[in-house]
PDB file of C-alpha atoms in Angstrom:
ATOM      1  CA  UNK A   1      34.503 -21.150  14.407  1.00 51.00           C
ATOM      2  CA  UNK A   2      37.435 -19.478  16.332  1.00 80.00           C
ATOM      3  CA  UNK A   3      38.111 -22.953  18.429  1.00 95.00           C
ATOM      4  CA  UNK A   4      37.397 -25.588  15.761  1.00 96.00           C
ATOM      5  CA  UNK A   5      39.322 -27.123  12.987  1.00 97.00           C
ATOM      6  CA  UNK A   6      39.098 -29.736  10.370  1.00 98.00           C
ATOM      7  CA  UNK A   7      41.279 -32.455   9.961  1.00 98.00           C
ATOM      8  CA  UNK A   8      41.510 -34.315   6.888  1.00 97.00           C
ATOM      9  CA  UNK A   9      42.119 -37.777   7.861  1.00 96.00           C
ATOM     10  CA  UNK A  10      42.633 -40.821   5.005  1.00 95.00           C
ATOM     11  CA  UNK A  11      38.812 -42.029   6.150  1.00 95.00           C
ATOM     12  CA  UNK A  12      36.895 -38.508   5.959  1.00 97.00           C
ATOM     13  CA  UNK A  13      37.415 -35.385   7.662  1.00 98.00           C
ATOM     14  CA  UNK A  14      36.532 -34.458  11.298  1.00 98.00           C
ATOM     15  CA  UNK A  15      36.079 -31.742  13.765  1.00 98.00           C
ATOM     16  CA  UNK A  16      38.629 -31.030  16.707  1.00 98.00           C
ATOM     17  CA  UNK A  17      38.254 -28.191  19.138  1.00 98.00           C
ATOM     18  CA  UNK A  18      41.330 -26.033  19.603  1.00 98.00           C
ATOM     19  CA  UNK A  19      42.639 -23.959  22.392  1.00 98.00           C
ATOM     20  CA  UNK A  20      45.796 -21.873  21.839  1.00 98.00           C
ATOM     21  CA  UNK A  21      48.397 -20.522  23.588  1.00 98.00           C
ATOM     22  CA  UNK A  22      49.437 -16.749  23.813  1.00 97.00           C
ATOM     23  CA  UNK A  23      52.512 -17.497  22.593  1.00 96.00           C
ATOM     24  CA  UNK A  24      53.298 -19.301  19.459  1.00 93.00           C
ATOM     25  CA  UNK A  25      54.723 -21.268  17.290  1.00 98.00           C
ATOM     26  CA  UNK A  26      54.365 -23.937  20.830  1.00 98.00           C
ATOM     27  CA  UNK A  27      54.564 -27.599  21.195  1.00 98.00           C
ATOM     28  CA  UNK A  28      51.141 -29.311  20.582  1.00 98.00           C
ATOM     29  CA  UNK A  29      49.347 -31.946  22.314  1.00 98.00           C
ATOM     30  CA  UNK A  30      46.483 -34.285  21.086  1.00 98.00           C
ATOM     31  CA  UNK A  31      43.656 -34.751  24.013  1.00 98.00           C
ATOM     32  CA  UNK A  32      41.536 -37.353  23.646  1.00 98.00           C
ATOM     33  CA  UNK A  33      38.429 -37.844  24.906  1.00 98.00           C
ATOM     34  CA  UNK A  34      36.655 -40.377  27.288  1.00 95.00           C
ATOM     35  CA  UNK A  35      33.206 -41.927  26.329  1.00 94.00           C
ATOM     36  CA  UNK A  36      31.291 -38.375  26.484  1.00 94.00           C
ATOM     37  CA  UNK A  37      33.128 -37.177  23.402  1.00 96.00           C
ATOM     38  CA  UNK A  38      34.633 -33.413  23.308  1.00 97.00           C
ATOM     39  CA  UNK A  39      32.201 -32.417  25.952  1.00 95.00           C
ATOM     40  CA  UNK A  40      33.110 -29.429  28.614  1.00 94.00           C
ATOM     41  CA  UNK A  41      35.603 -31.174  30.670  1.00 94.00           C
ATOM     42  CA  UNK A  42      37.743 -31.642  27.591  1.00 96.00           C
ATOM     43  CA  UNK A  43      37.564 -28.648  26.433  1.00 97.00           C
ATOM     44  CA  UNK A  44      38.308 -27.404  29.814  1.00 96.00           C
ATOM     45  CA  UNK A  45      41.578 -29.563  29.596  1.00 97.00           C
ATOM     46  CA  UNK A  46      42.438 -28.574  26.387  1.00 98.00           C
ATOM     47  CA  UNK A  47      42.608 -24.970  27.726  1.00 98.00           C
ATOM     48  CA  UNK A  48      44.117 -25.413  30.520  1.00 98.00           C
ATOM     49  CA  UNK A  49      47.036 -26.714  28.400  1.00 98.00           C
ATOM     50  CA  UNK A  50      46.783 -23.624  26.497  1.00 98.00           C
ATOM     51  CA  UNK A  51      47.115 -21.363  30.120  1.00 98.00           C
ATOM     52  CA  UNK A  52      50.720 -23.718  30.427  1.00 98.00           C
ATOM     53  CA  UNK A  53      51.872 -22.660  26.579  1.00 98.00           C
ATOM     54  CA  UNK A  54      50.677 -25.309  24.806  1.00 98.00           C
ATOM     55  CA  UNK A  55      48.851 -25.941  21.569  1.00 98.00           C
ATOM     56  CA  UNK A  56      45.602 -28.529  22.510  1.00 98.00           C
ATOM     57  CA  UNK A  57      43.649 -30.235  20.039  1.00 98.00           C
ATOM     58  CA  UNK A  58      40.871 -32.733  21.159  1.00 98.00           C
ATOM     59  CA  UNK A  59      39.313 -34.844  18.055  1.00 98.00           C
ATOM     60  CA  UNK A  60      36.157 -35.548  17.405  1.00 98.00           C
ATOM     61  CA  UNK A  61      36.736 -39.488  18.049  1.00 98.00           C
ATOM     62  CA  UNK A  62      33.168 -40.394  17.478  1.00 98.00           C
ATOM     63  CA  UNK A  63      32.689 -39.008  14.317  1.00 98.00           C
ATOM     64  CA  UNK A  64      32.321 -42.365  12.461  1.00 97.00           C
ATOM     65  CA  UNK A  65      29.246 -42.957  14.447  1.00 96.00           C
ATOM     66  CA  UNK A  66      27.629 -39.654  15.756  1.00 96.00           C
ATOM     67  CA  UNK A  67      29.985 -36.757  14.819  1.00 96.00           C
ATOM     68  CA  UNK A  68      29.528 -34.238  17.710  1.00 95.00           C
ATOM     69  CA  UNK A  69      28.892 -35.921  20.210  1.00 94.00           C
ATOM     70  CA  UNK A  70      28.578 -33.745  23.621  1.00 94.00           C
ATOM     71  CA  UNK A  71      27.598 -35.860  26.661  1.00 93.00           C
ATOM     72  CA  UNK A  72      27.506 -35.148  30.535  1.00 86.00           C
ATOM     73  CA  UNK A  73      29.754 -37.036  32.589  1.00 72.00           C
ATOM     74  CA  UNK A  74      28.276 -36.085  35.810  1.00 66.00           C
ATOM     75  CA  UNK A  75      24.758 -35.907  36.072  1.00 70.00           C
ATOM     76  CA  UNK A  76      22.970 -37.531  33.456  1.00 80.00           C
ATOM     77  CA  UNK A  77      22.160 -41.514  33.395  1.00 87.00           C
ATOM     78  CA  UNK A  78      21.191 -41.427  30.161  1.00 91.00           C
ATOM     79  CA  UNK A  79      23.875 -39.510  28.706  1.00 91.00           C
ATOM     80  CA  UNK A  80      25.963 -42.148  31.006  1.00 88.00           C
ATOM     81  CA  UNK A  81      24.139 -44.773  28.659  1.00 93.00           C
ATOM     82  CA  UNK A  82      24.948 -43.029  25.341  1.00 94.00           C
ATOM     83  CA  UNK A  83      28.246 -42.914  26.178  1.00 93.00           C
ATOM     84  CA  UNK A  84      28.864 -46.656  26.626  1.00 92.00           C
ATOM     85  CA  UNK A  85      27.100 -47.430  23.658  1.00 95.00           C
ATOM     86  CA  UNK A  86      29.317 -45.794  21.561  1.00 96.00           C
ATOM     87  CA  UNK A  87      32.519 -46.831  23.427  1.00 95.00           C
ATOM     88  CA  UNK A  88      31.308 -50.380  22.635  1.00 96.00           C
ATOM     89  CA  UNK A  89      30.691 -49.918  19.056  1.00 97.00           C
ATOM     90  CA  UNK A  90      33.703 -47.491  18.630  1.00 98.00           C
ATOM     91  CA  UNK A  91      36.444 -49.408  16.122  1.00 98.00           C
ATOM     92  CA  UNK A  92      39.313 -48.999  17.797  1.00 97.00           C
ATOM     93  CA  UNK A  93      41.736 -49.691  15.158  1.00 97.00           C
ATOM     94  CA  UNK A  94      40.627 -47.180  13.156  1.00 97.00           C
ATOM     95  CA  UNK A  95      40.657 -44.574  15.972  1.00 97.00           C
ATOM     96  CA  UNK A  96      44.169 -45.228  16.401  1.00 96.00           C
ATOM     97  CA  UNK A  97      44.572 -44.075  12.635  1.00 96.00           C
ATOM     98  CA  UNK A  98      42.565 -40.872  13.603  1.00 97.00           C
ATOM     99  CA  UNK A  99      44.458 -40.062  15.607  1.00 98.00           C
ATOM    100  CA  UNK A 100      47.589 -40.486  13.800  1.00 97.00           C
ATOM    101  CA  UNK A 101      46.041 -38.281  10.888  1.00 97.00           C
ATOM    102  CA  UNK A 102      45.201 -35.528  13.949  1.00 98.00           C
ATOM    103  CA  UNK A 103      48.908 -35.898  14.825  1.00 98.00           C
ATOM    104  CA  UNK A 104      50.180 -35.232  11.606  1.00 97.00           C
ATOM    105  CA  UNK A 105      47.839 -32.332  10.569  1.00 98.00           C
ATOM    106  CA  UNK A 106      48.584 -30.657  14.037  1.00 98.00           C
ATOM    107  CA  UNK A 107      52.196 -30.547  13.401  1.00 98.00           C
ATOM    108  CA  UNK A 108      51.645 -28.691  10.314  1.00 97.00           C
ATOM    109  CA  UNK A 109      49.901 -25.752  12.011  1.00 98.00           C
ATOM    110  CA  UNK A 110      51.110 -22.663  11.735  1.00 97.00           C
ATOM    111  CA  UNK A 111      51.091 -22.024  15.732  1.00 97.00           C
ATOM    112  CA  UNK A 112      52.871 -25.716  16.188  1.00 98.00           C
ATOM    113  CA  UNK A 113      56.551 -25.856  16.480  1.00 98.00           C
ATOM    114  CA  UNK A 114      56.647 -29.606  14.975  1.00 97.00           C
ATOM    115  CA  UNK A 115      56.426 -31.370  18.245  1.00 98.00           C
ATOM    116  CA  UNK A 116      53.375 -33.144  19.311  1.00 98.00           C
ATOM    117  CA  UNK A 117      52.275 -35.290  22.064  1.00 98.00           C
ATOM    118  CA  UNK A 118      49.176 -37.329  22.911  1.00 98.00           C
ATOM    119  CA  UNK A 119      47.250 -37.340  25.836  1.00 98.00           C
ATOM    120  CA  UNK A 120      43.784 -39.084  26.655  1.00 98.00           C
ATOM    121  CA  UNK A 121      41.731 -39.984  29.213  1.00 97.00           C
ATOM    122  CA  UNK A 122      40.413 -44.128  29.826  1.00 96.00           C
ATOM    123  CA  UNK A 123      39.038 -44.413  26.002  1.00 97.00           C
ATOM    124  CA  UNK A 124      41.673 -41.826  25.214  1.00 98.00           C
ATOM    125  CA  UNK A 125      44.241 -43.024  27.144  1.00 98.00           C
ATOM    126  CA  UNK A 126      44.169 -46.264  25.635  1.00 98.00           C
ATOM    127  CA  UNK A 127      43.947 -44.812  22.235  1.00 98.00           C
ATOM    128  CA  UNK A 128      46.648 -42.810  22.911  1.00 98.00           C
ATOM    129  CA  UNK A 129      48.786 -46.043  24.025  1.00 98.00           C
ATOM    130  CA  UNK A 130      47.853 -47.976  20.729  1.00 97.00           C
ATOM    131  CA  UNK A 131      48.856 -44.494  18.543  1.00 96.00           C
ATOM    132  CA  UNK A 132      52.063 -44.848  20.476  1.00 96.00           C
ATOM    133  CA  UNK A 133      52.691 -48.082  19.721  1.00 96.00           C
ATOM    134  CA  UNK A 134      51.713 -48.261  16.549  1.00 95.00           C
ATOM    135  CA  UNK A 135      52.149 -45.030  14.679  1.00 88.00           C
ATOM    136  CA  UNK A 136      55.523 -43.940  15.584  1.00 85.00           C
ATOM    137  CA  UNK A 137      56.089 -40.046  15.003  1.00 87.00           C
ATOM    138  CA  UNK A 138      54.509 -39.053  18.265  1.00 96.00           C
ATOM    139  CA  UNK A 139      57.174 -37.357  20.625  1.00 98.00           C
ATOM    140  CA  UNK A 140      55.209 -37.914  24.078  1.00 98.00           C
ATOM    141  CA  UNK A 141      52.359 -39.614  25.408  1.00 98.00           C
ATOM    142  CA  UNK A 142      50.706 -39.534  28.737  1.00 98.00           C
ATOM    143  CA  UNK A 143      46.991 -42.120  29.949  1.00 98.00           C
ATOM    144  CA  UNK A 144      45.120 -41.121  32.533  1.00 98.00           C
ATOM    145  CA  UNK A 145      43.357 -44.620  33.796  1.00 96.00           C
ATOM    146  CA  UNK A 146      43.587 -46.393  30.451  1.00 96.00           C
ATOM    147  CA  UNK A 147      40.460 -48.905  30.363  1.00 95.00           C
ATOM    148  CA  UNK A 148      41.457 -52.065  28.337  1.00 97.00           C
ATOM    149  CA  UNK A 149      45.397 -51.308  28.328  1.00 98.00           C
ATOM    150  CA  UNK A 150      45.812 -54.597  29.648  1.00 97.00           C
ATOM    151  CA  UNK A 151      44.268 -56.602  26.261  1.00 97.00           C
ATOM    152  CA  UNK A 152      47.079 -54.945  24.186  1.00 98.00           C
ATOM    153  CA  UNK A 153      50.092 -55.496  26.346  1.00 97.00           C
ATOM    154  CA  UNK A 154      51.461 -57.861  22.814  1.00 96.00           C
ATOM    155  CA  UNK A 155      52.303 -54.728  21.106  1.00 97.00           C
ATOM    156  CA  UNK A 156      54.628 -53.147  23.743  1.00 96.00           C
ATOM    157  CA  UNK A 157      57.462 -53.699  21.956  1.00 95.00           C
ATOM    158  CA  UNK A 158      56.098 -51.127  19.555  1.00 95.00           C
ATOM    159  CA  UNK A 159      56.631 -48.373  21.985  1.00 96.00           C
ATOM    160  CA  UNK A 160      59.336 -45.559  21.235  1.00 93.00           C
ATOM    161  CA  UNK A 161      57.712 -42.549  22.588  1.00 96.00           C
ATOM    162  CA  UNK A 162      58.849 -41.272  26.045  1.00 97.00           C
ATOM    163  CA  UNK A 163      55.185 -42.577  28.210  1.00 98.00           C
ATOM    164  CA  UNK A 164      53.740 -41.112  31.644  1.00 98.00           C
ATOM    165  CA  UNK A 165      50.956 -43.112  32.894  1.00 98.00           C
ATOM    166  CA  UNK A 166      48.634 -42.119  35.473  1.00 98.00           C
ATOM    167  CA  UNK A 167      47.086 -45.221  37.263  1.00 98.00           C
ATOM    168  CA  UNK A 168      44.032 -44.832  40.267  1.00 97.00           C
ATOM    169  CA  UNK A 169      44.678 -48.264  42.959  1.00 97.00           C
ATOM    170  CA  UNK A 170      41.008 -48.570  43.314  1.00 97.00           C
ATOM    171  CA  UNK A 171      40.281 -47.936  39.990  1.00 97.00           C
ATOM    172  CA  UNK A 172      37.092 -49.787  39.626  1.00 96.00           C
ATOM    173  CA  UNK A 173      37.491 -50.398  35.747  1.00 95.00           C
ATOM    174  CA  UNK A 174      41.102 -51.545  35.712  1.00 97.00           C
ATOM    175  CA  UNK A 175      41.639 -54.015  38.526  1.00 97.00           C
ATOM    176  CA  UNK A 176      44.415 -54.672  40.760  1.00 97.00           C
ATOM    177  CA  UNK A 177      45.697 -57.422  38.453  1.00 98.00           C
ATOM    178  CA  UNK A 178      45.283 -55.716  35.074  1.00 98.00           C
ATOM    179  CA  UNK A 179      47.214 -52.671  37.019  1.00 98.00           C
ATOM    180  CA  UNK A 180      50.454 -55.477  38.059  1.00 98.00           C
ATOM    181  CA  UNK A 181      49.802 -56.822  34.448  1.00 98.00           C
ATOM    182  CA  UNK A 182      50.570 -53.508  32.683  1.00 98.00           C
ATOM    183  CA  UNK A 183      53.554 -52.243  35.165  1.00 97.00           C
ATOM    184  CA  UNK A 184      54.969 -55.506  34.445  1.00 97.00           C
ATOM    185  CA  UNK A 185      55.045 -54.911  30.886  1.00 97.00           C
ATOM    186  CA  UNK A 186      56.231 -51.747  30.437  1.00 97.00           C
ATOM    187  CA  UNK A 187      59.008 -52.516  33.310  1.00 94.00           C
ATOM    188  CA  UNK A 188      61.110 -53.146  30.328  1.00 88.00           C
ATOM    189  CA  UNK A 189      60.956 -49.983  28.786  1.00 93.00           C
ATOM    190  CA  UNK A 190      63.332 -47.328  30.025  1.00 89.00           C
ATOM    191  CA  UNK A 191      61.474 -44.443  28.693  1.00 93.00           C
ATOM    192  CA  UNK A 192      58.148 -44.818  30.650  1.00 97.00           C
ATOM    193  CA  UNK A 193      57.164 -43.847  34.075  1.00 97.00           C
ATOM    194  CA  UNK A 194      53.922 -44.788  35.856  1.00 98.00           C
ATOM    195  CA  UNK A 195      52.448 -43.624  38.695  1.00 98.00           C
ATOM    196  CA  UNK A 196      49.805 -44.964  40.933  1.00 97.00           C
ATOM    197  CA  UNK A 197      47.488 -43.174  43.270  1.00 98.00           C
ATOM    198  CA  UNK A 198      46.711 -45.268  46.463  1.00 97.00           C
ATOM    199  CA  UNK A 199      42.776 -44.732  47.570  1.00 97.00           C
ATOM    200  CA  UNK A 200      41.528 -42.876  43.936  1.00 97.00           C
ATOM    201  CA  UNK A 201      38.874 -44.438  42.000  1.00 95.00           C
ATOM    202  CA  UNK A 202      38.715 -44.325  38.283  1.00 94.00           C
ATOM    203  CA  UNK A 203      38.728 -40.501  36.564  1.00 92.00           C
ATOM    204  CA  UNK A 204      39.908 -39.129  39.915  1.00 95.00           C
ATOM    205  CA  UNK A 205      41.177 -36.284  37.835  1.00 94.00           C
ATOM    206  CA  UNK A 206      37.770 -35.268  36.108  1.00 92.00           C
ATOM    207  CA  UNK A 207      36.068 -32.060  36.330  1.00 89.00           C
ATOM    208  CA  UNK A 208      33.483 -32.050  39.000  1.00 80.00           C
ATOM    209  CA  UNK A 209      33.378 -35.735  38.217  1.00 83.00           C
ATOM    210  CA  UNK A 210      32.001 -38.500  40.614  1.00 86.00           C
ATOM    211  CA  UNK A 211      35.431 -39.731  42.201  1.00 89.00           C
ATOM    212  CA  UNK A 212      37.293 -35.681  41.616  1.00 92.00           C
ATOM    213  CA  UNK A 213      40.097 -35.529  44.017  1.00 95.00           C
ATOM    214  CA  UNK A 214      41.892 -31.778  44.076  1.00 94.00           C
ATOM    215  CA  UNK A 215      44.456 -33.217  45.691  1.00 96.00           C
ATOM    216  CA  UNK A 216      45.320 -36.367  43.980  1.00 96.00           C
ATOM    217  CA  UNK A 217      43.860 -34.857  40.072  1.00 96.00           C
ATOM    218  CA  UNK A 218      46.717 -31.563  40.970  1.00 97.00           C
ATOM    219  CA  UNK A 219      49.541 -33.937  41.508  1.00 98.00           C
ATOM    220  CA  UNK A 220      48.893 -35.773  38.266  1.00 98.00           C
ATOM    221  CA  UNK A 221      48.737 -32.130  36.248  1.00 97.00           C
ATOM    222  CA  UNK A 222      51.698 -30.978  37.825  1.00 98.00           C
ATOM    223  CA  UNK A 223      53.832 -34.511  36.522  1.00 98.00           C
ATOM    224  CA  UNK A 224      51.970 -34.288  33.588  1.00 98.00           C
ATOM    225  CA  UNK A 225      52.650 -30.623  32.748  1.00 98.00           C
ATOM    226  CA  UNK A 226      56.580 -31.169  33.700  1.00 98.00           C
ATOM    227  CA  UNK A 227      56.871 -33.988  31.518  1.00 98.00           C
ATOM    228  CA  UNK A 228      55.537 -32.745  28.286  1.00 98.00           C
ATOM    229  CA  UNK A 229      57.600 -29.496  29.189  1.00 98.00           C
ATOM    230  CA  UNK A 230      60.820 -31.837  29.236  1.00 98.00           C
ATOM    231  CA  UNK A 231      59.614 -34.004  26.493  1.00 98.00           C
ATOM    232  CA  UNK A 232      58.499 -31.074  24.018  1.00 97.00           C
ATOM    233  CA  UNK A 233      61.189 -28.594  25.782  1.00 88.00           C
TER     234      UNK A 233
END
């Protein structure tokens, strides 16, 4: 298919959808996904980068468990359900290797220009904070309400890639004290900027999602989208 590849990682190969920009050879960026897997709100993303002249690729991060996994992240309970079950069972240090192996076969595209960035959203957000930490290589990353970020604060010093970080106050899975635990960490490190959005919940920024804010979710794009345009520029 038109908007699918296969990446060729060191544990197997896996599926990522692709959406590409009219113009090309462009700067690339990894999206990964939340619990629901590639569903239609990252794909929607992904495309959306494409419309602002990038390259987006989201892998297939559950493919160890349930390759192709599609979920609902709005109306259905059980797909709700699904979801968490893999997010508990998902090995996280071998995602962080996935996506190191996406990163590398991405920037060997034809329609890539050789930089890449990483982008993700709470299970993708974090993943894309331990990639960044531990797979240097990556020339940008930006999290979108990174669940667990706090737990892996010890491996900050790993960090070399510019980081924008999009924190919700009332995010209801990442409390007020994880949130002062991970600006105090990264406090340190000159390349990273963090933003916090006073009265959002958690995935304020989702399609159609429970807690979608226009307002708040269009602010975040338009930092996001400047950034990776001065990072990847």
């Amino acid at each position: 298919m038109n908007d699918h590849i296969t990446v060729e990682g060191h544990d197997g190969a896996f599926a990522a959808y692709i959406a590409r920009p009219k113009a090309s050879p462009a700067p690339a960026v990894v999206v990964l996904q939340e619990l629901f897997g590639v569903n239609a709100d990252i794909r929607k993303t992904c495309d959306e980068l494409a419309e602002q002249g990038f390259l987006a690729v989201a892998p297939d991060l559950f493919w160890r468990q349930e390759p192709g996994v599609n979920l609902s992240n709005v109306t259905s309970d059980a797909d709700w359900q699904h979801g968490l079950r893999l997010y508990a069972a998902y090995d996280r240090d071998a995602g962080a290797k996935d996506v190191k192996d996406t990163v590398d076969a991405v920037r060997k595209l034809p329609e890539c220009n050789g930089k890449v960035a990483v982008l993700g959203y709470c299970l993708g957000a974090l993943m894309v904070f331990l990639t960044a930490v531990r797979c240097h290589g990556v020339d940008a990353a930006v999290t979108y309400h990174g669940g667990d970020t706090e737990k892996y604060l010890g491996e900050v010093d790993g960090l070399r890639a510019p980081l924008l970080m999009h924190l919700a106050e009332e995010d209801e899975f990442i409390s007020k004290a994880a949130q002062a635990q991970i600006k105090a960490a990264l406090a340190k490190k000159p390349n990273t900027i963090i933003y916090s959005y006073p009265g959002q919940n958690h995935a304020f920024s989702r399609h159609g999602g429970a807690h979608y804010n226009a307002e708040a979710a269009a602010l975040a794009h338009e930092r996001t989208y400047a950034f990776l345009n001065h990072q990847l520029g």
